[in-house]
Amino acid sequence: MKILVPVKRVVDYNVKPRVKADGSGVETQGVKMSMNPFDEIAVEEAVRLREKGAASEVVAVSIGVTDAQAILRTAMAMGADRAILVQTDLVLEPLAVAKLLKTIVDREEPGLVIMGKQAIDDDMNATGQILAARLNWPQGTFANTVTVGEGWVEVKREVDGGLEIVRLALPAVVTTDLRLNEPRYATMPNIMKARKKPLETIAADALGVDLAPRLETVSVVEPPARKAGVKVSSAAELVEKLRDEAKVI
Ligand code: AMP
């Protein structure tokens, strides 16, 4: 079975995002970019399934600018066998991303798509669900544990009340939650090996998909700065402040 892993290039999670001066979005120029953390978890899970013999090939795919090649190389250094870049300079919404991913799924015919539950830049938490709907495949979202059997995948899902177990017929889409696994670091020898693995580039324009945006960003603003705290000298003073100033008791 082949596993397809969509990976997105986002502002590195250690970087404090800055809003562009014109309020049109978050600054990405001159900012460290990395693989979306939930997608690292997806790559790790796919590679572990291949190592266990439940999958035969892991293919990473990214939709984005030419520089997204770097995260595809990282995915291959972590163990993906090959990679596909769907090249576009457009900033795409989940619907357009899902439509492009569907064309890759139709071409590659994976038995399983494992992807992040959410990209940390736009926090959409939508692409996996839209992709599953457009493929008419079952979906197991917020995966905490993934087990593959003969023609099925069992997903333990993180839901509000605890864990829910669903069994899906393959092919299926699974989205990863934080506790699914701890992704491995790419070692230097594996980074060197990844340079030789195949990376195919396809122009997004060539896939016959409507990429026009449906949403308009009105403005992006920084969250309000937090006010500095005060030190109180006694429990009585704390109670007084909570009652008279914060008015929470
Ligand atoms: P989102 O719906 O934007 O929060 O993203 C959910 C997941 O969809 C991500 O964790 C990725 O696995 C996948 N995804 C979103 N955008 C892209 C992209 N441009 N290229 C590849 N995968 C993507």
CSV table of N, CA, C and O in Angstrom, one decimal, residues 1-3 49 52-55 111-114 138-140 145-156 165-174:
chain,number,residue,atom,x,y,z
A,1,MET,N,0.8,-1.2,0.0
A,1,MET,CA,0.0,0.0,0.0
A,1,MET,C,0.9,1.3,0.0
A,1,MET,O,1.9,1.3,0.7
A,2,LYS,N,0.5,2.2,-0.8
A,2,LYS,CA,1.2,3.5,-0.9
A,2,LYS,C,0.5,4.5,0.1
A,2,LYS,O,-0.7,4.5,0.2
A,3,ILE,N,1.3,5.3,0.8
A,3,ILE,CA,0.8,6.3,1.6
A,3,ILE,C,1.2,7.7,1.1
A,3,ILE,O,2.4,7.9,0.8
A,49,LEU,N,4.6,3.1,9.6
A,49,LEU,CA,3.8,2.0,9.0
A,49,LEU,C,4.6,1.3,7.9
A,49,LEU,O,4.5,0.1,7.8
A,52,LYS,N,7.0,-1.0,9.6
A,52,LYS,CA,6.3,-2.2,10.2
A,52,LYS,C,5.8,-3.2,9.1
A,52,LYS,O,5.2,-4.2,9.4
A,53,GLY,N,5.9,-2.8,7.8
A,53,GLY,CA,5.5,-3.6,6.7
A,53,GLY,C,4.0,-3.4,6.3
A,53,GLY,O,3.5,-4.1,5.5
A,54,ALA,N,3.3,-2.4,6.9
A,54,ALA,CA,1.9,-2.1,6.6
A,54,ALA,C,1.8,-1.2,5.3
A,54,ALA,O,0.7,-1.1,4.8
A,55,ALA,N,2.9,-0.7,4.9
A,55,ALA,CA,2.9,0.2,3.7
A,55,ALA,C,4.2,-0.1,2.9
A,55,ALA,O,5.2,-0.6,3.5
A,111,GLY,N,-3.4,4.1,-0.9
A,111,GLY,CA,-4.4,3.4,-0.1
A,111,GLY,C,-4.7,4.2,1.1
A,111,GLY,O,-5.8,4.0,1.8
A,112,LEU,N,-3.9,5.2,1.5
A,112,LEU,CA,-4.1,6.0,2.7
A,112,LEU,C,-3.5,7.3,2.5
A,112,LEU,O,-2.4,7.4,1.9
A,113,VAL,N,-4.2,8.4,2.9
A,113,VAL,CA,-3.6,9.7,2.9
A,113,VAL,C,-3.5,10.1,4.4
A,113,VAL,O,-4.5,10.0,5.1
A,114,ILE,N,-2.3,10.4,4.9
A,114,ILE,CA,-2.1,10.9,6.3
A,114,ILE,C,-1.6,12.3,6.2
A,114,ILE,O,-0.6,12.6,5.6
A,138,PRO,N,-13.8,7.6,3.5
A,138,PRO,CA,-14.0,7.8,4.9
A,138,PRO,C,-12.8,8.6,5.5
A,138,PRO,O,-11.7,8.5,5.0
A,139,GLN,N,-13.1,9.3,6.6
A,139,GLN,CA,-12.0,10.1,7.2
A,139,GLN,C,-11.9,9.8,8.7
A,139,GLN,O,-13.0,9.6,9.4
A,140,GLY,N,-10.7,9.7,9.2
A,140,GLY,CA,-10.5,9.5,10.7
A,140,GLY,C,-9.6,10.7,11.1
A,140,GLY,O,-8.4,10.8,10.8
A,145,THR,N,-4.0,7.3,17.7
A,145,THR,CA,-3.3,6.0,17.4
A,145,THR,C,-3.9,5.6,16.0
A,145,THR,O,-5.1,5.7,15.8
A,146,VAL,N,-3.0,5.0,15.2
A,146,VAL,CA,-3.4,4.5,13.9
A,146,VAL,C,-3.0,3.0,13.8
A,146,VAL,O,-1.8,2.7,14.0
A,147,THR,N,-3.9,2.1,13.4
A,147,THR,CA,-3.6,0.7,13.2
A,147,THR,C,-4.1,0.3,11.9
A,147,THR,O,-5.3,0.5,11.6
A,148,VAL,N,-3.2,-0.3,11.1
A,148,VAL,CA,-3.7,-0.7,9.7
A,148,VAL,C,-3.9,-2.2,9.7
A,148,VAL,O,-3.0,-3.0,10.2
A,149,GLY,N,-5.0,-2.7,9.2
A,149,GLY,CA,-5.2,-4.1,9.0
A,149,GLY,C,-5.5,-4.5,7.5
A,149,GLY,O,-5.2,-3.6,6.7
A,150,GLU,N,-6.1,-5.6,7.3
A,150,GLU,CA,-6.4,-6.0,5.9
A,150,GLU,C,-7.6,-5.2,5.4
A,150,GLU,O,-8.7,-5.5,5.8
A,151,GLY,N,-7.3,-4.2,4.6
A,151,GLY,CA,-8.4,-3.5,4.0
A,151,GLY,C,-9.0,-2.4,4.9
A,151,GLY,O,-10.1,-1.9,4.5
A,152,TRP,N,-8.5,-2.2,6.1
A,152,TRP,CA,-9.1,-1.2,7.0
A,152,TRP,C,-8.0,-0.5,7.8
A,152,TRP,O,-6.8,-1.0,7.8
A,153,VAL,N,-8.4,0.7,8.3
A,153,VAL,CA,-7.5,1.4,9.2
A,153,VAL,C,-8.3,1.8,10.4
A,153,VAL,O,-9.5,2.2,10.3
A,154,GLU,N,-7.8,1.5,11.6
A,154,GLU,CA,-8.5,1.9,12.8
A,154,GLU,C,-7.8,3.1,13.4
A,154,GLU,O,-6.6,3.2,13.5
A,155,VAL,N,-8.7,4.1,13.7
A,155,VAL,CA,-8.1,5.4,14.2
A,155,VAL,C,-8.8,5.7,15.6
A,155,VAL,O,-10.0,5.7,15.7
A,156,LYS,N,-7.9,5.9,16.6
A,156,LYS,CA,-8.3,6.3,17.9
A,156,LYS,C,-8.3,7.8,17.8
A,156,LYS,O,-7.2,8.4,17.6
A,165,ILE,N,-12.9,5.4,18.9
A,165,ILE,CA,-12.3,4.5,18.0
A,165,ILE,C,-13.2,4.3,16.8
A,165,ILE,O,-14.3,3.9,16.9
A,166,VAL,N,-12.6,4.6,15.6
A,166,VAL,CA,-13.4,4.3,14.4
A,166,VAL,C,-12.6,3.4,13.5
A,166,VAL,O,-11.4,3.5,13.4
A,167,ARG,N,-13.3,2.5,12.8
A,167,ARG,CA,-12.6,1.7,11.8
A,167,ARG,C,-13.1,2.0,10.4
A,167,ARG,O,-14.3,2.1,10.2
A,168,LEU,N,-12.2,2.4,9.5
A,168,LEU,CA,-12.5,2.9,8.2
A,168,LEU,C,-12.1,1.8,7.2
A,168,LEU,O,-11.0,1.3,7.3
A,169,ALA,N,-12.9,1.7,6.1
A,169,ALA,CA,-12.5,0.8,5.0
A,169,ALA,C,-11.4,1.6,4.2
A,169,ALA,O,-11.6,2.8,4.0
A,170,LEU,N,-10.4,1.0,3.7
A,170,LEU,CA,-9.4,1.7,2.9
A,170,LEU,C,-9.9,1.7,1.4
A,170,LEU,O,-10.7,0.8,1.0
A,171,PRO,N,-9.6,2.8,0.7
A,171,PRO,CA,-8.7,3.9,1.0
A,171,PRO,C,-9.4,4.9,1.9
A,171,PRO,O,-10.6,5.0,1.8
A,172,ALA,N,-8.6,5.6,2.7
A,172,ALA,CA,-9.1,6.6,3.6
A,172,ALA,C,-8.2,7.8,3.9
A,172,ALA,O,-7.0,7.7,3.5
A,173,VAL,N,-8.7,8.8,4.5
A,173,VAL,CA,-7.9,9.9,4.9
A,173,VAL,C,-7.8,10.0,6.4
A,173,VAL,O,-8.9,9.9,7.1
A,174,VAL,N,-6.6,10.2,6.9
A,174,VAL,CA,-6.4,10.3,8.4
A,174,VAL,C,-5.7,11.6,8.6
A,174,VAL,O,-4.8,12.0,7.9
